[in-house]
């Protein structure tokens, strides 16, 4: 099936992150369309709204289909202007808010930026502290401080430990350390000594040997380190180790950093606190 | 006004990030309620759904109010079970999908994990490359590679350069470098030499002197570095520098990393590509 092109606009008073996240999760449920995605954050006055109407109408003409507009606009007058364009508008607040007002028996405050803005400031220190913790405890550095970690990811090189730690810190304020399993550990079926007292914080990351091979090839092409047989040996060894020491672990071959992070928090019973 | 407590459940077949984003952005529009937030990711069988019904009913009894449930469940039979609980369900797909089906003239695929899952795998390399770029070019390291950056954040110590770079990489796959402005640069109104040829990629971060003072106090209490007068001098100097050299900059005093990042992309005309 050849794909046809359509345009989607993510429109917001503020960052547009919510509009984009929600629209994206709906549109990924439809195949066969190539979406041109246009972010329109900080749409906060009528003049800008009129310029957007022109852009939307232009896209409609080019595509031969009217664009979709996902909106989290809080100002009804701006939303009214957008509705004059040749498009289909899905507004998240309008859709849900009156039924939530009814449920909570109170009106909503209609203040933009509440979900990503001001009140997060209060959590700024915790979040920054978590990021600093990750940067100071990446790749097995400063293991004497590992007792302060919320979670410690373990795995052989290039299993995604660092990106996952950073995501956990940025998105959830989790102090995540990571410790690499290396060739030197392989002859014996033992955990590195330094990890034994903190075994309960460990979580293993694994993936298919062929995927690990691809990732390592990017880093050091045609090295012994990247060889498929080497990757197979390391993956088999680490998975046996995880099983032997009863360390929970996750195969990340086909899942994103978001899913890896959510799974780790769920399996380790860590409280999720959304920042983003 | 004293706050009353209510419970909200974020329920999903997969990570629950979309359900949480939606619910969070709606509930922050209501004051006076203290929300107990419960994430229920990976709700993928009927037995789990029945256990959740018990949890919901228990919370309803404790709170004296029925809980809210924000859901992105794709399996109608599981959603049906949840609806038997004493709660108000807001299901994201149910609410929007049929009207989008109608607009696109095609049915949705009803496959869980589309928004955070599989297809992100294809972008994995770009995202990881961006993170590696940030880690290798933090705090002015390796400036000879700055020509490869999508953006270079500048500012005095503790203006949020590193967390913002990490967020730009993780969330948007942007290769972001950062370069600290230091005491040594202050006597003269000049950009550090190394930044001159790449002036067009610079973006300044600033904040109120009193906020900078607070942040630096956390790091080195009662130091000259953290003194309010020192913070005032550095902030005044860097803002004059940004103006003199026509470097766009942002006051981050009251905004979150999400808003800082979205603003930078918008002002620098960088394409946003959502990963999370």
Coordinates of C-alpha atoms in Angstrom, one line a residue:
Chain A
X1 CA 0.0 0.0 0.0
X2 CA 1.4 3.4 -0.9
X3 CA 1.1 5.9 1.8
X4 CA -0.7 9.2 1.4
X5 CA 0.4 12.4 3.0
X6 CA -1.6 14.4 5.5
X7 CA -0.7 17.1 7.9
X8 CA -1.2 17.3 11.7
X9 CA -0.8 20.4 13.8
X10 CA -0.1 20.2 17.6
X11 CA -1.3 23.5 19.0
X12 CA -0.9 24.8 22.5
X13 CA -0.7 27.9 24.7
X14 CA 2.5 26.6 26.1
X15 CA 4.9 23.9 25.1
X16 CA 2.6 21.6 23.1
X17 CA 4.1 18.5 24.7
X18 CA 0.7 17.3 25.9
X19 CA -1.0 17.9 22.6
X20 CA 1.8 16.1 20.8
X21 CA 1.9 13.1 23.1
X22 CA -1.8 12.6 22.9
X23 CA -2.1 13.2 19.2
X24 CA 0.8 10.9 18.5
X25 CA -0.6 8.0 20.5
X26 CA -3.9 8.3 18.5
X27 CA -2.3 8.6 15.1
X28 CA 0.1 5.7 15.6
X29 CA -3.1 3.6 15.6
X30 CA -3.6 4.3 11.9
X31 CA -1.4 2.8 9.1
X32 CA -0.9 4.0 5.6
X33 CA -0.6 7.7 6.2
X34 CA 2.6 9.7 6.2
X35 CA 2.1 12.5 8.7
X36 CA 3.7 15.8 8.3
X37 CA 3.9 17.0 11.9
X38 CA 3.9 20.6 12.7
X39 CA 4.3 21.9 16.3
X40 CA 2.8 25.3 17.1
X41 CA 3.7 26.0 20.8
X42 CA 3.1 29.3 22.6
X43 CA 0.1 30.2 20.5
X44 CA -1.1 33.0 22.8
X45 CA -2.6 35.7 20.7
X46 CA -5.2 36.2 18.1
X47 CA -2.8 37.5 15.4
X48 CA -0.8 34.3 15.6
X49 CA -4.0 32.3 15.4
X50 CA -4.9 34.0 12.2
X51 CA -1.5 33.2 10.7
X52 CA -2.0 29.6 11.7
X53 CA -5.3 29.5 9.9
X54 CA -3.5 30.4 6.7
X55 CA -0.9 27.7 7.3
X56 CA -3.6 25.1 7.9
X57 CA -5.6 26.1 4.8
X58 CA -2.4 26.0 2.7
X59 CA -1.6 22.5 4.0
X60 CA -5.1 21.4 3.2
X61 CA -4.7 22.6 -0.4
X62 CA -1.4 20.9 -0.9
X63 CA -2.4 17.6 0.7
X64 CA -5.8 17.3 -0.8
X65 CA -7.1 16.4 2.7
X66 CA -7.9 18.7 5.6
X67 CA -5.4 18.6 8.4
X68 CA -6.0 17.3 11.9
X69 CA -5.4 19.7 14.7
X70 CA -4.8 18.4 18.2
X71 CA -5.1 21.2 20.7
X72 CA -4.6 22.0 24.4
X73 CA -5.6 25.6 24.0
X74 CA -7.1 27.1 27.1
X75 CA -8.3 30.4 25.6
X76 CA -11.7 29.8 23.9
X77 CA -11.3 32.9 21.6
X78 CA -8.1 31.5 20.1
X79 CA -9.6 28.1 19.6
X80 CA -12.6 29.8 17.9
X81 CA -10.2 31.3 15.3
X82 CA -8.6 28.0 14.6
X83 CA -12.0 26.4 14.0
X84 CA -12.5 28.7 11.0
X85 CA -9.7 26.9 9.2
X86 CA -10.3 23.9 6.9
X87 CA -9.4 21.3 9.5
X88 CA -10.7 18.9 12.0
X89 CA -10.0 20.1 15.6
X90 CA -9.6 17.7 18.6
X91 CA -9.3 19.8 21.7
X92 CA -8.4 17.8 24.8
X93 CA -9.6 20.2 27.4
X94 CA -12.9 20.9 25.7
X95 CA -13.5 17.2 25.3
X96 CA -12.9 16.1 28.9
X97 CA -13.0 19.1 31.2
X98 CA -16.8 19.6 31.6
X99 CA -17.3 16.0 32.6
X100 CA -14.5 16.3 35.1
X101 CA -15.9 19.5 36.4
X102 CA -19.2 17.7 36.9
X103 CA -17.5 14.8 38.7
X104 CA -15.4 17.0 41.0
X105 CA -18.2 19.6 41.5
X106 CA -16.0 22.5 40.8
X107 CA -14.9 24.6 37.8
X108 CA -11.4 24.3 36.3
X109 CA -8.9 27.1 36.8
X110 CA -8.1 27.6 33.1
X111 CA -4.5 28.5 33.7
X112 CA -2.0 27.5 31.0
X113 CA 1.3 25.8 31.7
X114 CA 0.0 23.9 34.7
X115 CA 1.1 20.5 33.5
X116 CA 4.7 21.4 32.6
X117 CA 5.2 24.7 34.2
X118 CA 5.3 26.5 37.5
X119 CA 4.6 23.9 40.0
X120 CA 7.4 21.8 38.7
X121 CA 9.8 24.4 39.9
X122 CA 9.3 23.1 43.4
X123 CA 10.5 19.7 42.3
X124 CA 13.4 21.2 40.4
X125 CA 16.0 20.4 43.0
X126 CA 15.0 16.8 43.3
X127 CA 15.1 16.4 39.6
X128 CA 18.5 18.1 39.2
X129 CA 19.8 16.1 42.1
X130 CA 18.8 12.9 40.3
X131 CA 20.5 13.9 37.1
X132 CA 23.7 14.8 38.9
X133 CA 23.5 11.5 40.7
X134 CA 23.3 9.6 37.4
X135 CA 26.2 11.6 35.9
X136 CA 28.4 11.0 39.0
X137 CA 27.6 7.2 39.1
X138 CA 27.6 6.2 35.4
X139 CA 29.4 3.1 34.3
X140 CA 30.5 1.9 37.7
X141 CA 32.0 5.2 38.9
X142 CA 31.9 5.9 42.7
X143 CA 30.3 2.5 43.7
X144 CA 30.8 3.3 47.3
X145 CA 27.8 5.7 47.0
X146 CA 25.6 3.0 45.4
X147 CA 23.7 2.5 48.7
X148 CA 22.1 5.9 48.0
X149 CA 20.7 4.8 44.6
X150 CA 17.1 4.0 44.0
X151 CA 18.0 1.5 41.4
X152 CA 21.2 0.1 39.9
X153 CA 21.2 -1.1 36.3
X154 CA 23.6 -3.9 35.4
X155 CA 24.5 -5.4 32.0
X156 CA 27.4 -5.8 29.6
X157 CA 28.5 -2.9 27.4
X158 CA 25.9 -1.3 25.2
X159 CA 22.8 -2.7 26.8
X160 CA 21.3 0.7 27.2
X161 CA 22.1 1.4 30.9
X162 CA 23.2 5.0 30.6
X163 CA 20.2 6.3 28.5
X164 CA 17.8 4.4 30.7
X165 CA 19.4 5.9 33.9
X166 CA 19.1 9.4 32.4
X167 CA 15.5 8.9 31.4
X168 CA 14.7 7.7 34.9
X169 CA 16.3 10.8 36.4
X170 CA 14.8 13.3 34.0
X171 CA 11.3 11.9 33.8
X172 CA 10.8 10.5 37.3
X173 CA 13.5 12.0 39.5
X174 CA 14.9 8.5 40.3
X175 CA 18.5 8.3 41.4
X176 CA 19.8 5.6 39.1
X177 CA 23.3 4.2 39.0
X178 CA 24.7 1.6 36.6
X179 CA 27.5 -0.9 36.7
X180 CA 28.9 -2.7 33.7
X181 CA 29.5 -6.4 33.6
X182 CA 32.7 -7.0 31.9
X183 CA 34.9 -9.7 30.3
X184 CA 36.9 -10.0 33.5
X185 CA 33.8 -11.1 35.4
X186 CA 32.9 -13.8 32.9
X187 CA 35.1 -16.8 33.9
X188 CA 33.3 -17.2 37.1
X189 CA 29.6 -17.2 37.8
X190 CA 29.8 -14.5 40.5
X191 CA 28.5 -11.0 40.9
X192 CA 31.2 -8.4 41.1
X193 CA 32.0 -8.2 44.9
X194 CA 31.0 -4.5 45.1
X195 CA 27.5 -5.4 44.1
X196 CA 26.8 -8.1 46.6
X197 CA 25.7 -5.9 49.5
X198 CA 23.3 -4.0 47.3
X199 CA 21.9 -6.9 45.4
X200 CA 18.3 -5.8 46.1
X201 CA 18.7 -2.7 44.1
X202 CA 20.0 -4.4 41.0
X203 CA 18.1 -4.7 37.7
X204 CA 19.5 -6.4 34.6
X205 CA 19.2 -5.2 31.0
X206 CA 19.6 -7.7 28.3
X207 CA 18.8 -7.9 24.6
X208 CA 19.2 -10.2 21.7
X209 CA 22.8 -11.0 20.7
X210 CA 22.2 -10.0 17.1
X211 CA 20.9 -6.6 18.3
X212 CA 23.8 -6.1 20.6
X213 CA 26.1 -7.0 17.7
X214 CA 24.5 -4.3 15.5
X215 CA 24.9 -1.7 18.2
X216 CA 28.5 -2.5 18.9
X217 CA 29.3 -2.5 15.2
X218 CA 28.3 1.1 15.2
X219 CA 30.8 1.8 17.9
X220 CA 33.8 -0.3 16.9
X221 CA 33.2 -1.9 13.5
X222 CA 34.6 -5.4 13.0
X223 CA 36.2 -5.6 16.4
X224 CA 36.4 -8.7 18.6
X225 CA 34.2 -6.6 21.0
X226 CA 31.4 -6.4 18.3
X227 CA 31.7 -10.0 17.0
X228 CA 28.4 -11.8 17.0
X229 CA 29.9 -14.9 18.8
X230 CA 31.3 -12.6 21.5
X231 CA 27.9 -10.9 21.9
X232 CA 26.3 -14.3 22.2
X233 CA 28.7 -15.4 24.9
X234 CA 28.3 -12.3 26.9
X235 CA 24.5 -12.3 26.7
X236 CA 24.2 -16.0 27.6
X237 CA 26.6 -15.5 30.5
X238 CA 24.8 -12.4 31.9
X239 CA 21.3 -14.0 31.7
X240 CA 22.6 -17.1 33.6
X241 CA 24.0 -14.8 36.2
X242 CA 20.8 -12.8 36.6
X243 CA 18.9 -16.1 37.0
X244 CA 21.3 -17.6 39.4
X245 CA 21.3 -14.5 41.7
X246 CA 17.6 -13.9 41.3
X247 CA 18.1 -10.5 39.7
X248 CA 15.1 -9.2 37.8
X249 CA 15.9 -8.4 34.2
X250 CA 14.3 -7.3 31.0
X251 CA 14.9 -8.1 27.4
X252 CA 14.9 -4.6 25.7
X253 CA 15.3 -5.8 22.1
X254 CA 12.1 -4.5 20.8
X255 CA 11.1 -1.8 23.3
X256 CA 11.8 1.9 23.8
X257 CA 13.6 3.7 26.6
X258 CA 10.1 4.8 27.9
X259 CA 8.9 1.3 28.1
X260 CA 12.1 0.0 29.7
X261 CA 11.8 2.7 32.3
X262 CA 8.2 2.1 33.1
X263 CA 8.7 -1.6 33.4
X264 CA 11.7 -1.2 35.8
X265 CA 9.7 1.1 38.1
X266 CA 6.7 -1.3 38.0
X267 CA 8.8 -4.5 38.7
X268 CA 10.8 -2.8 41.4
X269 CA 7.8 -1.2 43.0
X270 CA 9.3 2.3 42.7
X271 CA 6.9 5.2 42.9
X272 CA 6.5 7.0 39.6
X273 CA 6.3 10.8 39.8
X274 CA 5.7 12.4 36.5
X275 CA 7.8 15.5 35.7
X276 CA 7.4 15.9 31.9
Chain B
X1 CA -9.1 25.9 51.9
X2 CA -8.1 22.5 53.2
X3 CA -7.5 20.0 50.5
X4 CA -9.5 16.8 50.3
X5 CA -8.0 13.6 49.1
X6 CA -9.1 11.6 46.1
X7 CA -7.5 8.9 44.1
X8 CA -6.7 8.7 40.4
X9 CA -5.7 5.6 38.5
X10 CA -3.7 5.7 35.3
X11 CA -4.4 2.4 33.5
X12 CA -2.9 1.0 30.4
X13 CA -2.0 -2.1 28.4
X14 CA 1.5 -0.8 28.2
X15 CA 3.6 1.9 29.9
X16 CA 0.7 4.2 30.9
X17 CA 2.7 7.3 29.9
X18 CA -0.1 8.6 27.6
X19 CA -2.8 8.0 30.2
X20 CA -0.8 9.7 32.8
X21 CA 0.0 12.7 30.6
X22 CA -3.6 13.1 29.7
X23 CA -4.9 12.8 33.3
X24 CA -2.2 14.9 34.7
X25 CA -2.8 17.8 32.3
X26 CA -6.5 17.8 33.1
X27 CA -6.2 17.4 36.9
X28 CA -3.7 20.2 37.3
X29 CA -6.6 22.4 36.2
X30 CA -8.4 21.8 39.5
X31 CA -7.3 23.2 42.8
X32 CA -8.1 22.0 46.3
X33 CA -7.7 18.3 45.8
X34 CA -4.8 16.2 46.9
X35 CA -4.5 13.4 44.4
X36 CA -3.2 10.0 45.3
X37 CA -1.8 8.9 42.0
X38 CA -1.7 5.2 41.1
X39 CA -0.1 3.9 38.0
X40 CA -1.2 0.6 36.6
X41 CA 0.8 -0.2 33.6
X42 CA 0.8 -3.5 31.6
X43 CA -2.7 -4.3 32.6
X44 CA -3.1 -7.1 30.0
X45 CA -5.3 -9.8 31.4
X46 CA -8.8 -10.2 33.0
X47 CA -7.5 -11.5 36.3
X48 CA -5.4 -8.4 36.8
X49 CA -8.4 -6.3 35.9
X50 CA -10.5 -7.9 38.6
X51 CA -7.8 -7.2 41.2
X52 CA -7.8 -3.6 40.0
X53 CA -11.5 -3.4 40.5
X54 CA -11.0 -4.3 44.2
X55 CA -8.3 -1.7 44.6
X56 CA -10.5 1.0 43.1
X57 CA -13.4 0.0 45.3
X58 CA -11.2 0.1 48.3
X59 CA -9.9 3.5 47.5
X60 CA -13.5 4.8 47.0
X61 CA -14.4 3.6 50.5
X62 CA -11.3 5.1 52.1
X63 CA -11.6 8.5 50.3
X64 CA -15.4 8.9 50.5
X65 CA -15.3 9.8 46.8
X66 CA -15.2 7.5 43.8
X67 CA -11.8 7.5 42.1
X68 CA -11.1 8.8 38.6
X69 CA -9.6 6.3 36.1
X70 CA -7.7 7.6 33.0
X71 CA -7.3 4.7 30.6
X72 CA -5.6 4.0 27.3
X73 CA -6.7 0.3 27.3
X74 CA -7.1 -1.1 23.8
X75 CA -8.8 -4.3 24.9
X76 CA -12.5 -3.7 25.3
X77 CA -13.1 -6.7 27.5
X78 CA -10.6 -5.4 30.1
X79 CA -12.1 -2.0 30.0
X80 CA -15.5 -3.6 30.6
X81 CA -14.3 -5.1 33.8
X82 CA -12.9 -1.8 35.1
X83 CA -16.2 -0.1 34.4
X84 CA -17.8 -2.4 37.0
X85 CA -15.8 -0.7 39.7
X86 CA -17.0 2.3 41.7
X87 CA -15.2 4.9 39.6
X88 CA -15.5 7.4 36.8
X89 CA -13.6 6.1 33.7
X90 CA -12.2 8.4 31.1
X91 CA -10.9 6.3 28.2
X92 CA -8.7 8.1 25.8
X93 CA -9.1 5.8 22.7
X94 CA -12.8 5.3 23.2
X95 CA -13.3 9.1 23.3
X96 CA -11.4 10.0 20.2
X97 CA -10.8 7.1 18.0
X98 CA -14.2 6.7 16.3
X99 CA -14.2 10.3 15.2
X100 CA -10.7 10.0 13.9
X101 CA -11.7 6.8 12.0
X102 CA -14.5 8.7 10.4
X103 CA -12.1 11.5 9.4
X104 CA -9.5 9.2 8.0
X105 CA -12.0 6.8 6.5
X106 CA -10.2 3.8 7.9
X107 CA -10.3 1.7 11.1
X108 CA -7.6 1.9 13.7
X109 CA -5.2 -1.0 14.2
X110 CA -5.8 -1.5 17.9
X111 CA -2.2 -2.5 18.6
X112 CA -0.9 -1.6 22.0
X113 CA 2.5 0.0 22.5
X114 CA 2.4 1.9 19.2
X115 CA 3.2 5.3 20.7
X116 CA 6.1 4.4 22.9
X117 CA 7.1 1.0 21.5
X118 CA 8.3 -0.8 18.5
X119 CA 8.6 1.9 15.9
X120 CA 10.8 3.9 18.2
X121 CA 13.3 1.2 17.8
X122 CA 14.1 2.5 14.4
X123 CA 15.0 5.9 15.9
X124 CA 17.1 4.3 18.7
X125 CA 20.4 5.0 17.1
X126 CA 19.8 8.6 16.5
X127 CA 18.5 9.1 20.0
X128 CA 21.5 7.2 21.6
X129 CA 23.9 9.2 19.4
X130 CA 22.4 12.4 20.6
X131 CA 22.8 11.3 24.3
X132 CA 26.4 10.3 23.6
X133 CA 27.0 13.6 22.0
X134 CA 25.7 15.5 25.0
X135 CA 27.8 13.4 27.4
X136 CA 30.9 14.0 25.3
X137 CA 30.4 17.7 25.0
X138 CA 29.2 18.7 28.4
X139 CA 30.6 21.8 30.1
X140 CA 32.8 22.9 27.3
X141 CA 34.5 19.6 26.7
X142 CA 35.7 18.9 23.1
X143 CA 34.7 22.2 21.6
X144 CA 36.4 21.4 18.4
X145 CA 33.4 19.2 17.6
X146 CA 30.9 22.0 18.3
X147 CA 30.4 22.5 14.6
X148 CA 28.4 19.2 14.7
X149 CA 26.0 20.4 17.4
X150 CA 22.4 21.3 16.6
X151 CA 22.5 23.8 19.4
X152 CA 25.1 25.1 22.0
X153 CA 23.8 26.4 25.3
X154 CA 25.8 29.0 27.1
X155 CA 25.6 30.5 30.5
X156 CA 27.4 30.9 33.8
X157 CA 27.6 27.9 36.2
X158 CA 24.3 26.4 37.4
X159 CA 22.0 28.0 34.8
X160 CA 20.6 24.5 33.9
X161 CA 22.7 23.9 30.8
X162 CA 23.3 20.2 31.3
X163 CA 19.8 19.0 32.3
X164 CA 18.4 21.0 29.3
X165 CA 20.9 19.4 26.9
X166 CA 20.1 15.9 28.2
X167 CA 16.4 16.5 27.9
X168 CA 16.8 17.8 24.3
X169 CA 18.7 14.7 23.4
X170 CA 16.4 12.2 25.1
X171 CA 13.1 13.7 24.1
X172 CA 14.0 15.1 20.7
X173 CA 17.2 13.5 19.5
X174 CA 18.9 16.9 19.4
X175 CA 22.7 17.0 19.6
X176 CA 23.2 19.6 22.2
X177 CA 26.5 20.9 23.5
X178 CA 27.0 23.4 26.3
X179 CA 29.8 25.8 27.2
X180 CA 30.2 27.6 30.5
X181 CA 30.8 31.3 30.8
X182 CA 33.3 31.8 33.6
X183 CA 34.8 34.4 35.9
X184 CA 37.8 34.6 33.6
X185 CA 35.6 35.8 30.7
X186 CA 34.1 38.6 32.8
X187 CA 36.6 41.5 32.6
X188 CA 36.0 41.9 28.9
X189 CA 32.8 42.1 26.9
X190 CA 33.8 39.4 24.5
X191 CA 32.7 35.9 23.7
X192 CA 35.2 33.2 24.4
X193 CA 37.2 32.9 21.2
X194 CA 36.2 29.3 20.6
X195 CA 32.5 30.3 20.3
X196 CA 33.0 33.0 17.7
X197 CA 32.8 30.9 14.6
X198 CA 29.8 29.0 15.8
X199 CA 27.9 32.0 17.1
X200 CA 24.8 31.1 15.2
X201 CA 24.3 27.9 17.2
X202 CA 24.5 29.6 20.6
X203 CA 21.5 30.0 22.9
X204 CA 21.8 31.6 26.3
X205 CA 20.2 30.5 29.6
X206 CA 19.7 33.0 32.3
X207 CA 17.7 33.3 35.5
X208 CA 17.1 35.6 38.4
X209 CA 20.2 36.3 40.5
X210 CA 18.3 35.3 43.7
X211 CA 17.3 31.9 42.2
X212 CA 20.9 31.3 41.0
X213 CA 22.0 32.2 44.5
X214 CA 19.7 29.5 46.0
X215 CA 20.9 26.9 43.5
X216 CA 24.5 27.6 44.2
X217 CA 24.0 27.6 47.9
X218 CA 22.9 24.0 47.6
X219 CA 26.1 23.2 45.9
X220 CA 28.7 25.2 47.9
X221 CA 27.0 26.8 50.9
X222 CA 28.3 30.3 51.9
X223 CA 31.0 30.4 49.3
X224 CA 32.0 33.4 47.3
X225 CA 30.7 31.5 44.3
X226 CA 27.2 31.3 45.8
X227 CA 27.1 34.9 47.2
X228 CA 24.1 36.9 46.0
X229 CA 26.3 39.9 44.9
X230 CA 28.5 37.5 42.8
X231 CA 25.4 36.0 41.2
X232 CA 24.1 39.5 40.4
X233 CA 27.3 40.5 38.8
X234 CA 27.5 37.3 36.7
X235 CA 23.9 37.5 35.5
X236 CA 24.2 41.2 34.6
X237 CA 27.4 40.5 32.7
X238 CA 26.1 37.5 30.8
X239 CA 22.8 39.2 29.8
X240 CA 24.7 42.2 28.5
X241 CA 26.9 39.9 26.5
X242 CA 23.9 38.1 25.0
X243 CA 22.4 41.4 24.0
X244 CA 25.7 42.8 22.6
X245 CA 26.3 39.7 20.4
X246 CA 22.7 39.2 19.5
X247 CA 22.5 35.8 21.1
X248 CA 18.9 34.6 21.8
X249 CA 18.4 33.8 25.5
X250 CA 15.7 32.8 27.9
X251 CA 15.0 33.6 31.5
X252 CA 14.3 30.2 33.1
X253 CA 13.5 31.4 36.6
X254 CA 9.9 30.1 36.6
X255 CA 9.8 27.5 33.9
X256 CA 10.5 23.8 33.7
X257 CA 13.0 21.9 31.6
X258 CA 10.2 20.9 29.3
X259 CA 9.3 24.5 28.6
X260 CA 12.9 25.6 28.3
X261 CA 13.5 22.9 25.7
X262 CA 10.4 23.6 23.7
X263 CA 11.1 27.3 23.7
X264 CA 14.7 26.8 22.5
X265 CA 13.5 24.6 19.6
X266 CA 10.9 27.1 18.7
X267 CA 13.1 30.1 18.8
X268 CA 16.0 28.4 16.9
X269 CA 13.6 26.9 14.4
X270 CA 14.8 23.4 15.1
X271 CA 12.5 20.5 14.1
X272 CA 10.9 18.7 17.0
X273 CA 10.7 15.0 16.7
X274 CA 8.9 13.4 19.6
X275 CA 10.5 10.3 21.0
X276 CA 8.8 9.9 24.4

